[in-house]
mmCIF file of C-alpha atoms in Angstrom:
data_model
loop_
_atom_site.group_PDB
_atom_site.id
_atom_site.type_symbol
_atom_site.label_atom_id
_atom_site.label_comp_id
_atom_site.label_asym_id
_atom_site.label_seq_id
_atom_site.Cartn_x
_atom_site.Cartn_y
_atom_site.Cartn_z
ATOM 1 C CA MET Q 1 0.000 0.000 0.000
ATOM 2 C CA SER Q 2 1.486 3.350 -1.001
ATOM 3 C CA GLU Q 3 1.424 6.348 1.292
ATOM 4 C CA GLN Q 4 -0.243 9.418 -0.075
ATOM 5 C CA VAL Q 5 1.536 12.671 0.720
ATOM 6 C CA VAL Q 6 -0.887 15.353 1.801
ATOM 7 C CA GLU Q 7 0.104 18.905 1.053
ATOM 8 C CA ARG Q 8 0.177 21.107 4.139
ATOM 9 C CA PHE Q 9 -2.649 23.629 4.032
ATOM 10 C CA VAL Q 10 -2.689 25.197 7.525
ATOM 11 C CA ASP Q 11 -0.490 28.293 7.835
ATOM 12 C CA ARG Q 12 -0.442 28.883 11.604
ATOM 13 C CA ILE Q 13 -2.439 28.916 14.809
ATOM 14 C CA ASP Q 14 -4.306 32.192 14.947
ATOM 15 C CA ALA Q 15 -5.447 32.230 18.539
ATOM 16 C CA VAL Q 16 -5.141 30.493 21.859
ATOM 17 C CA PHE Q 17 -8.163 30.869 24.156
ATOM 18 C CA LEU Q 18 -7.776 30.831 27.928
ATOM 19 C CA PRO Q 19 -11.018 30.221 29.840
ATOM 20 C CA VAL Q 20 -11.823 32.650 32.655
ATOM 21 C CA ARG Q 21 -14.510 33.042 35.302
ATOM 22 C CA ASN Q 22 -15.030 36.795 34.823
ATOM 23 C CA LEU Q 23 -13.814 38.587 31.702
ATOM 24 C CA GLN Q 24 -13.551 42.108 33.141
ATOM 25 C CA GLU Q 25 -11.687 41.006 36.280
ATOM 26 C CA SER Q 26 -9.335 38.910 34.152
ATOM 27 C CA LEU Q 27 -8.668 41.749 31.714
ATOM 28 C CA GLU Q 28 -7.805 44.060 34.595
ATOM 29 C CA TRP Q 29 -5.515 41.441 36.142
ATOM 30 C CA TYR Q 30 -3.575 40.668 32.935
ATOM 31 C CA GLN Q 31 -3.233 44.343 32.074
ATOM 32 C CA LYS Q 32 -2.097 45.269 35.613
ATOM 33 C CA VAL Q 33 0.327 42.367 36.060
ATOM 34 C CA PHE Q 34 1.767 42.143 32.527
ATOM 35 C CA SER Q 35 0.809 45.453 30.836
ATOM 36 C CA PHE Q 36 -0.638 43.525 27.881
ATOM 37 C CA GLY Q 37 -2.473 45.740 25.416
ATOM 38 C CA LEU Q 38 -6.114 45.200 24.564
ATOM 39 C CA ARG Q 39 -6.643 44.369 20.883
ATOM 40 C CA TRP Q 40 -10.414 43.896 20.978
ATOM 41 C CA SER Q 41 -13.206 42.801 23.285
ATOM 42 C CA ASN Q 42 -16.883 41.989 23.393
ATOM 43 C CA GLU Q 43 -19.182 40.857 26.189
ATOM 44 C CA ARG Q 44 -17.646 37.354 26.339
ATOM 45 C CA MET Q 45 -14.116 37.468 24.861
ATOM 46 C CA ALA Q 46 -11.098 39.726 24.595
ATOM 47 C CA GLY Q 47 -7.836 39.634 22.675
ATOM 48 C CA LEU Q 48 -4.642 40.670 24.454
ATOM 49 C CA ALA Q 49 -1.458 41.780 22.677
ATOM 50 C CA ILE Q 50 1.916 40.626 23.957
ATOM 51 C CA SER Q 51 3.871 41.890 20.941
ATOM 52 C CA PRO Q 52 2.889 42.985 17.402
ATOM 53 C CA ASN Q 53 2.251 39.458 16.091
ATOM 54 C CA CYS Q 54 1.682 37.589 19.326
ATOM 55 C CA GLY Q 55 -1.162 37.466 21.788
ATOM 56 C CA PHE Q 56 -3.901 35.335 23.239
ATOM 57 C CA HIS Q 57 -7.580 35.546 24.041
ATOM 58 C CA LEU Q 58 -9.564 35.358 27.254
ATOM 59 C CA VAL Q 59 -12.992 33.765 27.024
ATOM 60 C CA GLN Q 60 -15.576 33.877 29.815
ATOM 61 C CA ILE Q 61 -17.026 30.410 30.380
ATOM 62 C CA PRO Q 62 -20.301 29.869 32.309
ATOM 63 C CA ASP Q 63 -19.226 26.534 33.842
ATOM 64 C CA PHE Q 64 -15.618 27.631 34.323
ATOM 65 C CA GLU Q 65 -13.043 25.260 35.792
ATOM 66 C CA PRO Q 66 -9.416 26.408 36.007
ATOM 67 C CA ILE Q 67 -6.696 24.761 33.954
ATOM 68 C CA ASN Q 68 -4.524 23.634 36.845
ATOM 69 C CA LYS Q 69 -3.356 20.154 35.824
ATOM 70 C CA TYR Q 70 -1.085 21.408 33.021
ATOM 71 C CA THR Q 71 -0.045 24.703 31.458
ATOM 72 C CA PRO Q 72 -1.831 25.438 28.171
ATOM 73 C CA PHE Q 73 0.941 27.743 26.936
ATOM 74 C CA ASN Q 74 4.219 29.444 27.904
ATOM 75 C CA PHE Q 75 5.180 33.070 28.271
ATOM 76 C CA VAL Q 76 8.771 33.566 27.039
ATOM 77 C CA VAL Q 77 11.063 35.891 29.027
ATOM 78 C CA LYS Q 78 14.736 36.826 28.974
ATOM 79 C CA ASN Q 79 15.342 36.412 32.729
ATOM 80 C CA ALA Q 80 13.155 33.977 34.662
ATOM 81 C CA ASP Q 81 14.578 35.005 38.060
ATOM 82 C CA GLU Q 82 13.762 38.693 37.569
ATOM 83 C CA VAL Q 83 10.280 37.990 36.231
ATOM 84 C CA ARG Q 84 9.510 35.534 39.035
ATOM 85 C CA ALA Q 85 10.614 38.088 41.659
ATOM 86 C CA ARG Q 86 8.551 40.845 40.012
ATOM 87 C CA LEU Q 87 5.442 38.652 39.883
ATOM 88 C CA GLY Q 88 5.954 37.669 43.512
ATOM 89 C CA GLN Q 89 6.088 41.360 44.506
ATOM 90 C CA LEU Q 90 2.724 41.813 42.761
ATOM 91 C CA GLY Q 91 1.242 38.959 44.816
ATOM 92 C CA VAL Q 92 1.093 36.452 41.948
ATOM 93 C CA GLU Q 93 1.396 32.816 43.016
ATOM 94 C CA VAL Q 94 4.563 31.377 41.437
ATOM 95 C CA SER Q 95 6.330 28.014 41.661
ATOM 96 C CA GLU Q 96 10.013 27.489 42.284
ATOM 97 C CA ILE Q 97 12.387 27.873 39.334
ATOM 98 C CA ARG Q 98 12.997 24.565 37.579
ATOM 99 C CA ASN Q 99 16.443 24.424 36.053
ATOM 100 C CA GLY Q 100 16.972 22.604 32.829
ATOM 101 C CA GLU Q 101 16.408 23.498 29.243
ATOM 102 C CA PRO Q 102 14.621 25.844 29.346
ATOM 103 C CA ARG Q 103 14.725 27.328 32.852
ATOM 104 C CA ARG Q 104 11.109 27.811 33.854
ATOM 105 C CA PHE Q 105 8.484 28.318 36.520
ATOM 106 C CA ASP Q 106 4.708 28.318 36.636
ATOM 107 C CA LEU Q 107 2.375 31.078 37.708
ATOM 108 C CA THR Q 108 -1.282 30.945 38.680
ATOM 109 C CA ASP Q 109 -3.560 33.681 37.348
ATOM 110 C CA ASN Q 110 -6.503 35.242 39.187
ATOM 111 C CA ASN Q 111 -8.757 32.436 37.881
ATOM 112 C CA GLY Q 112 -6.569 29.574 39.088
ATOM 113 C CA ASN Q 113 -5.194 28.863 35.588
ATOM 114 C CA MET Q 114 -1.559 27.758 35.462
ATOM 115 C CA ILE Q 115 0.775 29.258 32.850
ATOM 116 C CA SER Q 116 4.460 28.437 32.380
ATOM 117 C CA VAL Q 117 7.114 31.108 32.093
ATOM 118 C CA ILE Q 118 10.211 29.955 30.241
ATOM 119 C CA GLN Q 119 13.575 31.648 29.795
ATOM 120 C CA ILE Q 120 14.921 31.585 26.246
#
């Protein structure tokens, strides 16, 4: 049986959606803690800008349950120690630094969602 080669037709992932309990509270938290810019919003969702071609979306879910068994995505930073200390000063729950490749730690947002922070 011969294998058929399928031509790739997907260009990229456009958006990652993070579920939240309350959209407005979450927007305020992410903007206060990280200074992410607001790209757009409606009554249920909002797009946050990390850099010109990078961001993610918050989506308010009625039967919300935090993502706390794994991290759905990573934030990339230049210095994990400095970022971890800064987040700690802001009262953000952070894990210990895990050395390895890459150096990393996890944070917990105001909804109980875990996100990894990796140093590259």
